[in-house]
XYZ file of C-alpha atoms in Angstrom:
741
model
C 230.271 -68.045 44.994
C 229.016 -66.766 48.332
C 225.577 -67.637 49.655
C 223.608 -65.572 52.175
C 220.796 -67.488 53.846
C 217.418 -65.951 54.635
C 216.044 -65.910 58.187
C 213.294 -64.581 60.503
C 210.443 -65.719 58.294
C 206.798 -65.042 59.092
C 203.631 -65.815 57.167
C 200.380 -63.878 57.213
C 196.991 -64.907 55.763
C 194.980 -62.468 53.659
C 191.832 -62.382 51.604
C 192.512 -62.444 47.837
C 194.278 -59.377 46.400
C 194.251 -57.401 49.650
C 198.078 -57.481 49.919
C 198.150 -55.393 46.740
C 195.917 -52.616 48.076
C 197.228 -50.783 51.119
C 194.005 -48.953 52.002
C 190.328 -49.752 51.775
C 188.818 -47.767 48.901
C 185.606 -46.861 50.777
C 187.004 -45.859 54.169
C 190.640 -45.133 53.363
C 191.528 -47.383 56.316
C 194.577 -49.602 55.983
C 193.675 -53.145 54.925
C 194.474 -55.630 57.644
C 195.533 -59.254 57.467
C 193.241 -61.999 58.741
C 195.551 -62.651 61.697
C 198.950 -61.395 62.884
C 202.209 -62.647 61.342
C 202.994 -66.254 62.270
C 206.613 -67.446 62.691
C 207.544 -70.146 60.168
C 210.477 -72.105 58.821
C 211.703 -71.669 55.250
C 212.015 -74.177 53.772
C 209.202 -75.870 55.604
C 205.539 -76.760 55.887
C 202.821 -74.147 56.310
C 200.759 -76.680 58.267
C 203.602 -77.356 60.710
C 203.932 -73.619 61.345
C 200.196 -73.197 61.927
C 200.121 -76.125 64.327
C 203.115 -74.819 66.299
C 201.379 -71.447 66.573
C 198.263 -73.136 67.970
C 196.077 -72.002 65.083
C 195.249 -75.479 63.805
C 195.225 -78.886 65.429
C 197.469 -81.674 64.184
C 196.127 -82.195 60.635
C 197.168 -85.842 60.699
C 195.113 -86.692 63.806
C 191.705 -88.295 63.265
C 189.773 -86.084 60.773
C 191.463 -82.784 61.609
C 192.580 -82.252 58.022
C 188.977 -81.321 57.205
C 189.363 -78.334 59.538
C 192.458 -77.164 57.649
C 191.111 -76.819 54.144
C 190.726 -73.052 54.587
C 194.512 -72.718 54.514
C 194.959 -73.224 50.776
C 191.941 -71.019 49.993
C 193.600 -67.844 51.292
C 196.459 -65.710 50.084
C 199.615 -65.810 52.193
C 202.388 -63.253 52.525
C 205.756 -64.706 53.498
C 208.204 -62.119 54.872
C 211.847 -62.805 55.580
C 215.203 -61.100 55.899
C 218.691 -61.620 54.572
C 221.853 -59.997 55.913
C 224.307 -58.951 53.203
C 227.970 -58.003 53.427
C 229.234 -54.969 51.522
C 229.412 -55.692 47.827
C 232.837 -55.960 46.250
C 233.628 -54.175 43.034
C 232.032 -56.024 40.120
C 230.090 -58.350 42.415
C 226.581 -59.345 41.362
C 223.818 -60.413 43.715
C 220.903 -62.720 42.865
C 217.890 -63.668 44.928
C 217.081 -67.370 44.564
C 213.873 -69.074 45.674
C 214.285 -72.762 44.867
C 210.672 -73.779 45.414
C 207.591 -71.506 45.394
C 204.331 -73.407 45.764
C 202.894 -72.156 43.539
C 201.499 -68.821 42.232
C 203.789 -66.233 43.788
C 204.724 -62.548 43.477
C 208.265 -61.808 44.684
C 209.461 -58.548 46.264
C 212.919 -57.494 47.497
C 213.281 -54.397 49.667
C 209.751 -53.485 48.635
C 210.390 -53.666 44.893
C 208.569 -56.262 42.833
C 210.936 -58.585 40.961
C 208.438 -60.778 39.127
C 206.071 -63.696 39.394
C 206.288 -67.473 39.571
C 203.662 -69.952 38.415
C 205.668 -73.182 38.588
C 206.348 -75.253 41.692
C 209.483 -76.839 40.264
C 211.442 -74.117 38.485
C 213.474 -71.876 40.834
C 212.811 -68.140 40.770
C 216.039 -66.157 40.182
C 216.343 -62.368 39.960
C 219.267 -59.937 39.997
C 219.074 -57.642 43.044
C 222.477 -55.967 42.736
C 221.065 -52.475 42.285
C 218.491 -52.643 45.079
C 220.415 -54.626 47.697
C 221.924 -52.761 50.655
C 224.485 -53.442 53.320
C 223.001 -55.131 56.357
C 219.367 -56.196 56.560
C 217.292 -56.683 53.394
C 213.656 -57.759 53.161
C 212.158 -60.544 51.064
C 208.415 -60.821 50.541
C 206.478 -63.427 48.610
C 202.756 -62.974 48.062
C 201.266 -66.388 47.408
C 197.855 -66.621 45.811
C 195.405 -69.288 46.935
C 196.127 -72.726 45.505
C 194.837 -73.231 41.958
C 191.823 -75.461 41.411
C 193.576 -78.549 40.076
C 192.689 -82.207 39.592
C 193.063 -84.780 42.326
C 193.032 -88.500 41.651
C 189.528 -88.282 40.206
C 189.289 -85.695 37.453
C 190.411 -84.968 33.896
C 194.099 -85.191 33.058
C 193.381 -83.424 29.789
C 192.218 -80.361 31.747
C 195.276 -79.935 33.979
C 196.940 -76.552 33.571
C 199.576 -76.124 36.299
C 202.960 -77.502 37.209
C 202.040 -78.299 40.777
C 201.961 -81.509 42.796
C 198.553 -83.124 42.441
C 198.663 -85.829 45.097
C 197.645 -83.516 47.934
C 194.435 -82.558 46.140
C 193.357 -86.065 47.343
C 194.671 -89.472 46.401
C 193.805 -92.942 47.631
C 196.715 -92.922 50.108
C 196.334 -89.385 51.454
C 193.673 -86.852 52.305
C 193.059 -83.478 50.675
C 195.624 -81.157 52.269
C 196.782 -78.855 49.491
C 200.276 -77.471 49.794
C 201.172 -73.770 49.638
C 204.348 -72.057 50.756
C 208.106 -71.902 50.327
C 209.128 -75.532 50.479
C 212.738 -75.179 49.363
C 215.594 -72.821 50.348
C 215.612 -69.046 49.830
C 218.941 -67.177 49.701
C 221.010 -64.520 47.965
C 224.087 -65.614 46.043
C 226.993 -63.384 45.076
C 229.402 -63.837 42.170
C 232.120 -61.805 40.450
C 230.438 -60.640 37.241
C 230.368 -64.126 35.726
C 229.108 -67.501 36.974
C 228.200 -70.967 35.742
C 224.625 -71.142 34.507
C 224.640 -74.898 33.934
C 226.940 -77.718 32.935
C 226.652 -81.131 31.352
C 228.926 -84.071 32.132
C 228.133 -86.721 29.532
C 229.886 -90.101 29.912
C 230.828 -91.753 26.610
C 231.342 -95.514 26.762
C 232.982 -97.243 29.712
C 236.676 -96.458 29.167
C 236.835 -93.164 31.046
C 235.761 -90.839 28.236
C 233.278 -88.022 28.708
C 232.097 -84.863 27.035
C 231.854 -81.669 29.074
C 229.764 -78.598 28.334
C 229.358 -75.469 30.452
C 227.203 -72.399 29.887
C 228.267 -69.117 31.523
C 226.141 -66.176 32.648
C 227.347 -62.601 32.956
C 230.329 -60.674 31.572
C 232.457 -63.420 29.959
C 235.056 -61.160 28.378
C 238.536 -62.686 28.791
C 237.149 -65.936 30.251
C 238.172 -69.552 29.830
C 236.983 -72.610 31.764
C 239.382 -75.011 33.466
C 238.046 -78.522 34.124
C 239.681 -81.239 36.194
C 238.559 -84.772 37.024
C 240.741 -87.631 38.186
C 244.079 -87.325 36.398
C 242.593 -85.136 33.636
C 243.003 -81.334 33.434
C 241.667 -79.398 30.426
C 241.480 -75.668 29.662
C 238.512 -74.761 27.447
C 238.096 -71.532 25.457
C 234.600 -70.141 25.010
C 232.676 -70.398 21.755
C 232.226 -67.450 19.394
C 229.253 -66.167 21.383
C 231.305 -66.180 24.549
C 228.786 -68.292 26.421
C 229.690 -71.992 26.193
C 232.814 -74.049 26.797
C 233.202 -77.658 25.807
C 235.888 -80.294 26.134
C 236.616 -83.980 25.752
C 237.719 -85.579 29.016
C 239.496 -88.860 29.699
C 240.339 -90.517 33.025
C 242.888 -93.336 32.977
C 242.009 -96.565 34.781
C 238.504 -95.294 35.363
C 236.349 -96.821 38.077
C 232.758 -97.115 36.927
C 229.530 -96.385 38.802
C 227.210 -99.368 39.267
C 223.827 -99.856 40.936
C 223.451 -101.412 44.354
C 224.460 -105.091 44.606
C 225.964 -104.981 41.091
C 229.188 -103.085 41.766
C 230.682 -100.087 43.519
C 229.233 -96.577 43.408
C 232.449 -94.891 42.281
C 232.163 -91.114 42.110
C 234.633 -88.471 40.945
C 235.004 -84.821 41.889
C 234.509 -82.683 38.797
C 236.011 -79.251 39.452
C 235.098 -76.380 37.118
C 236.810 -72.995 37.337
C 236.085 -69.796 35.412
C 239.366 -68.001 34.767
C 239.003 -64.354 33.738
C 242.126 -62.502 32.597
C 244.270 -65.066 34.381
C 242.353 -64.901 37.676
C 240.060 -67.643 39.011
C 236.726 -65.926 39.669
C 234.349 -68.853 40.142
C 234.908 -72.505 41.122
C 232.391 -75.306 41.558
C 232.970 -78.949 42.416
C 230.320 -81.585 41.749
C 230.397 -85.349 42.120
C 229.803 -87.278 38.897
C 230.164 -90.860 37.749
C 231.240 -92.747 34.659
C 228.568 -95.146 33.512
C 226.311 -96.035 30.621
C 222.671 -97.047 31.081
C 220.489 -98.248 28.230
C 217.160 -100.037 27.923
C 217.359 -103.303 25.971
C 214.771 -105.676 24.599
C 213.529 -108.407 26.920
C 214.293 -112.004 26.075
C 211.662 -113.317 23.638
C 209.953 -109.922 23.519
C 207.033 -109.620 21.081
C 207.484 -107.584 17.933
C 207.182 -103.853 18.539
C 207.797 -103.935 22.286
C 209.945 -101.229 23.835
C 213.089 -102.166 25.715
C 212.663 -102.600 29.453
C 215.893 -104.339 30.525
C 218.321 -102.011 32.278
C 221.879 -102.450 31.018
C 224.548 -100.681 33.052
C 228.081 -100.690 31.658
C 227.319 -103.765 29.569
C 225.755 -105.704 32.465
C 222.051 -106.497 32.486
C 220.502 -105.457 35.783
C 217.228 -106.919 36.990
C 215.074 -104.050 38.272
C 214.194 -104.388 41.953
C 212.221 -101.241 42.384
C 209.762 -99.207 44.385
C 207.535 -96.255 43.654
C 208.324 -93.183 45.742
C 205.620 -90.747 46.807
C 206.500 -87.408 48.458
C 207.550 -87.949 52.062
C 205.429 -85.037 53.291
C 202.051 -83.666 52.247
C 203.646 -80.291 51.462
C 206.447 -81.680 49.306
C 209.004 -80.435 51.842
C 211.815 -82.903 52.461
C 213.124 -83.270 55.974
C 216.732 -84.226 55.092
C 217.060 -86.649 58.009
C 213.804 -88.400 57.112
C 214.810 -88.712 53.446
C 218.176 -90.225 54.342
C 216.515 -92.628 56.784
C 214.034 -93.718 54.109
C 216.731 -94.358 51.505
C 218.880 -96.225 54.029
C 215.980 -98.588 54.767
C 215.497 -99.075 51.035
C 219.167 -99.922 50.561
C 218.925 -102.608 53.233
C 216.017 -104.083 51.267
C 218.192 -104.511 48.118
C 216.124 -102.011 46.142
C 217.987 -100.729 43.087
C 215.362 -98.659 41.206
C 213.281 -95.762 42.529
C 210.447 -94.519 40.367
C 209.725 -90.872 41.215
C 206.012 -90.897 40.485
C 204.490 -88.251 38.205
C 201.709 -87.123 40.539
C 204.113 -85.939 43.210
C 207.177 -83.718 43.182
C 210.516 -83.601 41.454
C 212.799 -84.375 44.363
C 215.577 -82.083 45.547
C 219.354 -82.231 45.140
C 219.789 -84.164 48.390
C 217.685 -87.034 47.077
C 219.647 -87.438 43.839
C 223.001 -87.105 45.610
C 221.987 -89.819 48.065
C 220.909 -92.024 45.152
C 224.324 -91.477 43.541
C 226.090 -92.557 46.724
C 223.790 -95.444 47.653
C 223.439 -96.995 44.206
C 219.804 -96.415 43.253
C 218.821 -96.022 39.608
C 216.203 -93.272 39.341
C 213.195 -93.526 37.053
C 212.199 -89.863 36.864
C 208.737 -88.962 35.685
C 207.599 -85.589 34.477
C 204.744 -84.094 36.463
C 201.707 -85.687 34.861
C 199.363 -88.366 36.123
C 196.143 -90.169 35.373
C 192.903 -88.733 36.745
C 190.339 -91.477 36.299
C 187.760 -89.619 34.215
C 190.318 -89.285 31.453
C 194.064 -89.919 31.436
C 194.963 -87.979 28.299
C 198.071 -85.746 28.546
C 197.006 -82.118 28.629
C 197.332 -80.098 25.414
C 196.272 -76.804 26.995
C 198.764 -74.178 25.856
C 199.281 -72.772 29.355
C 200.111 -76.271 30.565
C 202.534 -76.992 27.725
C 204.363 -73.698 28.309
C 204.754 -74.494 32.001
C 205.720 -78.083 31.259
C 208.445 -76.869 28.903
C 209.899 -74.744 31.693
C 209.857 -77.709 34.085
C 211.323 -80.127 31.549
C 214.102 -77.750 30.563
C 215.039 -77.092 34.181
C 214.755 -80.748 35.240
C 216.776 -82.217 32.386
C 219.557 -79.655 32.800
C 219.618 -80.083 36.575
C 219.472 -83.869 36.924
C 221.389 -85.059 33.878
C 224.712 -84.974 35.722
C 223.676 -87.541 38.319
C 224.872 -91.083 37.512
C 221.798 -92.411 39.314
C 219.456 -90.915 36.691
C 218.576 -93.954 34.580
C 215.381 -93.198 32.652
C 212.923 -90.389 32.003
C 209.189 -91.045 31.702
C 206.443 -88.808 30.344
C 204.285 -89.420 33.405
C 202.028 -91.831 35.231
C 199.313 -93.868 33.491
C 198.816 -91.548 30.532
C 196.569 -92.882 27.759
C 194.561 -91.860 24.742
C 190.808 -91.398 25.084
C 190.351 -95.112 24.405
C 192.553 -96.144 27.329
C 195.597 -97.296 25.339
C 198.856 -96.128 26.932
C 200.192 -92.946 25.334
C 203.193 -93.150 23.030
C 205.642 -90.758 21.430
C 203.072 -89.769 18.787
C 201.138 -87.839 21.435
C 202.009 -84.136 21.075
C 202.598 -83.679 24.802
C 204.876 -86.725 25.087
C 206.661 -85.872 21.835
C 207.540 -82.421 23.169
C 208.951 -83.949 26.357
C 211.010 -86.365 24.292
C 212.398 -83.391 22.386
C 213.603 -81.743 25.599
C 215.186 -84.983 26.809
C 216.878 -85.588 23.456
C 218.224 -82.038 23.400
C 219.350 -81.591 27.009
C 219.874 -85.126 28.339
C 220.428 -87.431 25.343
C 222.503 -90.019 27.218
C 219.460 -90.948 29.363
C 216.732 -93.102 27.730
C 213.046 -92.191 27.909
C 209.792 -94.127 28.067
C 206.546 -92.444 26.975
C 204.644 -93.259 30.158
C 204.208 -95.942 32.769
C 202.548 -98.284 31.884
C 203.430 -98.584 28.182
C 202.436 -101.010 25.477
C 199.115 -102.297 24.104
C 197.469 -102.559 27.536
C 197.781 -100.583 30.726
C 196.849 -103.276 33.239
C 198.088 -106.828 33.691
C 195.642 -109.288 32.143
C 196.638 -112.920 31.685
C 194.028 -113.281 28.937
C 196.138 -110.942 26.755
C 199.101 -113.233 26.209
C 201.946 -111.498 24.404
C 200.459 -108.055 25.015
C 201.460 -107.435 28.641
C 204.443 -105.164 28.070
C 205.040 -102.654 30.882
C 201.898 -103.090 32.972
C 200.335 -101.859 36.190
C 198.114 -103.595 38.746
C 196.730 -105.060 40.722
C 197.122 -103.245 44.038
C 195.332 -105.901 46.070
C 195.768 -109.512 47.020
C 193.752 -111.305 44.342
C 192.716 -114.137 46.658
C 194.081 -117.342 48.133
C 193.989 -119.088 44.730
C 193.623 -116.343 42.126
C 196.690 -114.408 43.310
C 198.933 -117.369 42.566
C 197.280 -118.159 39.251
C 197.744 -114.591 38.020
C 201.416 -114.340 38.888
C 202.213 -117.902 37.832
C 200.658 -117.198 34.430
C 201.836 -113.592 33.991
C 203.928 -112.904 30.900
C 204.569 -109.210 31.636
C 207.771 -107.827 30.196
C 207.954 -105.328 33.028
C 205.737 -104.621 36.041
C 206.275 -100.985 36.945
C 203.418 -100.582 39.420
C 201.534 -103.070 41.582
C 201.115 -103.793 45.250
C 199.275 -105.454 48.112
C 197.669 -103.475 50.909
C 198.255 -104.005 54.605
C 197.665 -102.255 57.913
C 200.238 -100.201 59.769
C 201.448 -101.033 63.263
C 199.335 -100.341 66.324
C 202.124 -98.131 67.672
C 201.811 -95.801 64.692
C 198.012 -95.821 64.923
C 198.304 -94.503 68.481
C 199.909 -91.320 67.153
C 196.877 -90.252 65.105
C 193.836 -92.141 66.446
C 191.909 -91.563 69.647
C 191.439 -94.371 72.132
C 187.880 -94.930 70.880
C 189.189 -95.861 67.434
C 191.911 -98.237 68.610
C 189.817 -101.373 68.301
C 188.955 -103.830 65.496
C 186.917 -102.048 62.861
C 186.556 -101.418 59.140
C 186.352 -98.470 56.784
C 182.798 -99.146 55.709
C 181.447 -98.250 59.159
C 184.119 -96.098 60.810
C 184.498 -92.720 59.093
C 187.747 -91.913 60.911
C 189.268 -95.139 59.606
C 187.894 -94.330 56.171
C 189.603 -90.931 56.323
C 192.902 -92.766 56.800
C 192.865 -95.259 53.964
C 189.479 -95.191 52.274
C 190.159 -97.583 49.367
C 192.265 -99.985 51.401
C 189.806 -101.701 53.700
C 191.086 -105.283 53.881
C 189.023 -106.377 56.880
C 186.716 -108.431 54.628
C 189.734 -110.125 53.005
C 191.233 -111.237 56.295
C 187.911 -112.213 57.889
C 187.304 -114.542 54.938
C 190.570 -116.316 55.754
C 190.769 -116.129 59.572
C 187.360 -115.051 60.881
C 186.497 -112.047 63.039
C 189.402 -110.559 65.020
C 189.025 -110.011 68.755
C 191.807 -107.426 69.199
C 193.298 -104.677 67.070
C 196.698 -106.343 67.361
C 195.220 -109.528 65.908
C 193.596 -107.646 63.033
C 196.866 -105.872 62.211
C 198.933 -109.061 62.381
C 196.624 -110.894 59.977
C 196.587 -108.000 57.545
C 200.360 -107.629 57.588
C 200.832 -111.376 57.123
C 198.731 -111.384 53.943
C 200.438 -108.253 52.611
C 203.869 -109.779 53.157
C 202.856 -113.139 51.691
C 201.111 -111.677 48.665
C 203.736 -109.145 47.673
C 206.699 -111.433 48.247
C 205.096 -114.097 46.064
C 204.385 -111.644 43.244
C 207.922 -110.281 43.247
C 209.487 -113.738 43.306
C 207.193 -114.962 40.523
C 208.332 -112.073 38.326
C 211.973 -112.684 39.206
C 211.727 -116.356 38.294
C 211.115 -115.169 34.708
C 214.201 -112.952 34.400
C 214.939 -111.598 31.740
C 211.712 -112.321 29.904
C 210.464 -110.158 32.743
C 212.935 -107.360 33.452
C 211.783 -106.267 36.875
C 209.220 -105.180 39.442
C 208.550 -101.680 40.758
C 206.336 -102.019 43.804
C 203.605 -99.571 44.709
C 204.577 -98.081 47.135
C 207.526 -97.684 49.492
C 206.250 -94.803 51.659
C 203.272 -92.586 52.456
C 203.024 -88.813 53.138
C 199.955 -89.229 55.341
C 199.252 -91.799 58.091
C 196.994 -94.505 56.707
C 195.466 -97.236 58.828
C 195.909 -99.393 55.773
C 197.357 -98.868 52.316
C 199.927 -100.326 49.946
C 202.927 -98.641 51.629
C 205.764 -100.793 52.947
C 207.039 -98.090 55.332
C 204.441 -96.124 57.247
C 204.202 -92.396 57.943
C 206.230 -92.700 61.164
C 209.013 -94.529 59.286
C 208.156 -97.914 60.769
C 208.665 -100.752 58.329
C 205.767 -103.120 57.846
C 206.777 -106.810 57.733
C 206.278 -106.755 53.959
C 209.444 -104.669 53.496
C 211.676 -107.426 54.802
C 209.897 -110.147 52.848
C 210.469 -108.069 49.729
C 214.093 -107.674 50.831
C 214.443 -111.452 50.728
C 212.773 -111.586 47.307
C 215.204 -108.905 46.056
C 218.314 -110.346 47.737
C 221.248 -111.214 45.426
C 220.751 -114.861 46.419
C 217.150 -116.004 46.683
C 215.318 -119.315 47.123
C 211.637 -119.219 46.194
C 208.626 -121.514 46.057
C 206.147 -121.734 43.211
C 202.790 -122.989 44.475
C 199.160 -122.757 43.407
C 197.363 -121.526 46.520
C 197.795 -120.362 50.094
C 195.166 -122.550 51.817
C 195.331 -126.354 51.673
C 192.820 -128.960 52.809
C 193.704 -131.366 55.661
C 195.366 -134.491 54.226
C 195.936 -132.841 50.834
C 199.367 -133.201 49.248
C 201.081 -129.822 49.330
C 203.201 -129.416 46.218
C 205.624 -126.654 45.320
C 208.519 -126.177 42.937
C 211.755 -124.799 44.391
C 213.906 -122.262 42.521
C 217.252 -120.616 43.214
C 218.182 -117.227 41.728
C 221.604 -115.596 41.945
C 222.736 -112.231 40.614
C 226.225 -111.771 39.195
C 228.612 -114.360 37.824
C 227.748 -118.060 37.926
C 228.714 -119.864 41.114
C 227.851 -123.079 42.867
C 225.052 -122.668 45.398
C 224.287 -125.040 48.249
C 220.607 -125.035 49.179
C 218.084 -126.754 51.439
C 214.321 -126.825 51.641
C 212.500 -128.399 54.539
C 208.892 -128.930 55.619
C 206.929 -131.356 57.797
C 210.105 -133.079 58.972
C 211.444 -133.630 55.458
C 214.690 -131.925 54.382
C 216.205 -131.849 50.918
C 219.767 -130.673 50.309
C 221.532 -130.048 47.039
C 223.884 -128.001 44.922
C 223.270 -126.072 41.712
C 225.183 -123.708 39.464
C 223.353 -120.372 39.261
C 224.023 -116.828 38.094
C 223.050 -113.846 35.934
C 219.710 -113.573 37.823
C 218.239 -116.535 35.959
C 216.120 -118.847 38.114
C 217.139 -122.498 38.294
C 214.596 -125.113 39.335
C 216.290 -127.326 41.910
C 213.487 -129.614 43.036
C 209.933 -130.164 44.173
C 208.475 -130.289 47.645
C 205.707 -132.767 48.444
C 204.322 -133.017 51.980
C 200.944 -133.710 53.544
C 198.882 -130.819 54.876
C 198.113 -131.388 58.521
C 197.746 -129.386 61.708
C 197.247 -125.654 61.478
C 199.881 -124.752 58.881
C 202.847 -125.976 56.873
C 206.065 -124.030 57.411
C 208.643 -124.338 54.636
C 212.211 -123.323 55.495
C 214.509 -122.313 52.636
C 218.266 -121.736 52.907
C 221.166 -121.202 50.534
C 224.780 -120.043 50.497
C 227.324 -119.474 47.748
C 230.441 -118.452 49.666
C 229.507 -114.777 49.355
C 225.840 -114.559 50.311
C 223.585 -116.480 52.663
C 219.813 -116.746 52.440
C 217.167 -117.967 54.860
C 213.408 -117.606 54.878
C 210.382 -119.464 56.183
C 207.111 -119.422 54.281
C 203.865 -120.350 55.988
C 201.134 -122.125 54.032
C 197.775 -122.370 55.776
C 195.645 -125.463 56.438
C 191.873 -125.152 56.598
C 190.388 -126.022 59.978
C 187.111 -127.769 60.779
C 185.244 -124.462 60.996
C 186.268 -123.644 57.414
C 188.684 -120.914 58.507
C 192.445 -120.856 59.063
C 194.331 -120.492 62.294
C 196.273 -117.295 62.906
C 198.357 -118.974 65.596
C 201.856 -117.514 65.487
C 200.952 -115.011 62.763
C 201.738 -112.127 65.114
C 205.451 -111.576 64.564
C 205.828 -114.421 62.063
C 207.074 -111.905 59.514
C 208.887 -109.395 61.777
C 208.641 -105.637 61.336
C 212.403 -105.223 61.749
C 215.373 -107.094 60.347
């Protein structure tokens, strides 16, 4: 199949409907655009193009995004070209727009092909009869962005399949996306092509089922499939549309998640043979693996399964929630690969693609296949605060069906795809998490069961009797969310020491970004200690995540911005590491943590991200990396701040993934060192001792080490000692948890 890329794109703003009327009806004068055509990149960001043209200022700087809200209120005409070779006999040509955001009318050589009202489903139209040799024109008339719900609104009233985060969320401003955010091209094929295929692994012995659906004139066609040492020729069914086969690869090498095993992938080559001639060939990488969700140890009656089992091995979930990497949903390939590489170094093995954002592109899922991430893929639904009830509006359900059908068919062949979810924080009107009895969720389950039955599904995240973690509800914390803040120097430790959650699929601790990143979007006047209650520019970049009061309560007033940032990042790293390790110490009664959030699409002075907008890691990322490491030594303690002369007590645990091995460990504090050996494995935490030292000076540093012949571990945890003024010293806090590892 040949592919002809589009080029020379421009975009032009208009008032509503004027692109459809050439002349003014009163004066018979040609209707003009608001401004001349503006060069742009496709795929790309409309805001980047406007900034490069000098029409808007950097929307990420200070409060400039408020000056840009006119953009999504206008209609935009995107014009591009595509150069086509002469058509061969029997060759068909199709125009493909992979991502139209969102309400678009598509024209080719001046002829209207149709409309799109779905951000996620590609627009495809046959242009064989209107294409010409040489230059061809593509035009997309985009209506103004629909009036959808941001973070505060009514989920039950949503009606589009469009990313909602950029209508305003707590970690980004309102900067609504419009445009062509994925590739546009013309593809050519010889009368018949593959419409879709399904590679379905069966068991772990190298067996798989293969299905392929063909589009076009299939007369005289068969499908040849090869993978590994297996070659099969498949006839078409009686309708002449589908081929199916049973495949087997001898001595198969299985695909495993990161830190569990290798990410073995196979080339699956599919060829359409028509009257003895190969007319279409595609090769895709696939993997042999099984992933199921099992019951947690000692799970209460009626609980869903939350333990990932890959190829018969239970895998503790070490996860993060992914937001879009750009406000427009456009993925810069280099930035996406950089982000996933940083995540791999942090021993993350699960990525939850959050339901208020976008369905990621092929690059993302291919990288996850190669790097060993299990993907928790949500359908595009999210809570809205005023109600969180899945929409039952017919226009929404029709659009959701189109998205679900496309998504399940497209992603099911990736070994990294581990679980589907109905969406984010969906509930009934009483606040109980939605289940499969909800019409909306039941319909989604039907699409998954029909098109992607080898991948399990959860109704929503969170799921169970309660949405939010509450230690007063013993036995009823199934898959829970919250909190997203540090509870306090005592309460934080009580909550996580007492938690009985089966799974914790969203929670976090907020912290400030580095001063270096702040310099890229704040003026000099705002680069000083401040808070979001009084500084509106700071509020614009974080709003909910003012932690100045938290850190002042512990350390007092900061004198420099660097000091304020260091304190904030110290507490974020301490709080999140402790929460993750507390959950891990309960494996597999608790089956994992999915942290909110790994990244941010907008530069926030403070928020729950672990990697900031400029791709700088906050110190918390590398503390989480230690908590997620295959070999981990952790402390269980009751509080962060100790009184002078008080006995500091903590229990010491060792956790090791994989087969049982002997581990040599040490823990040391206040001049006392304890050494020992323990047999550990299968992620279960083993208590190896207790630390007892006297609190004195400004802090107590506890050094933890371990090695098992394969892995080594080292970390130092700082516990604070209250000073005479009632506060704690921040001496050495700057750089104590480094930003880079």
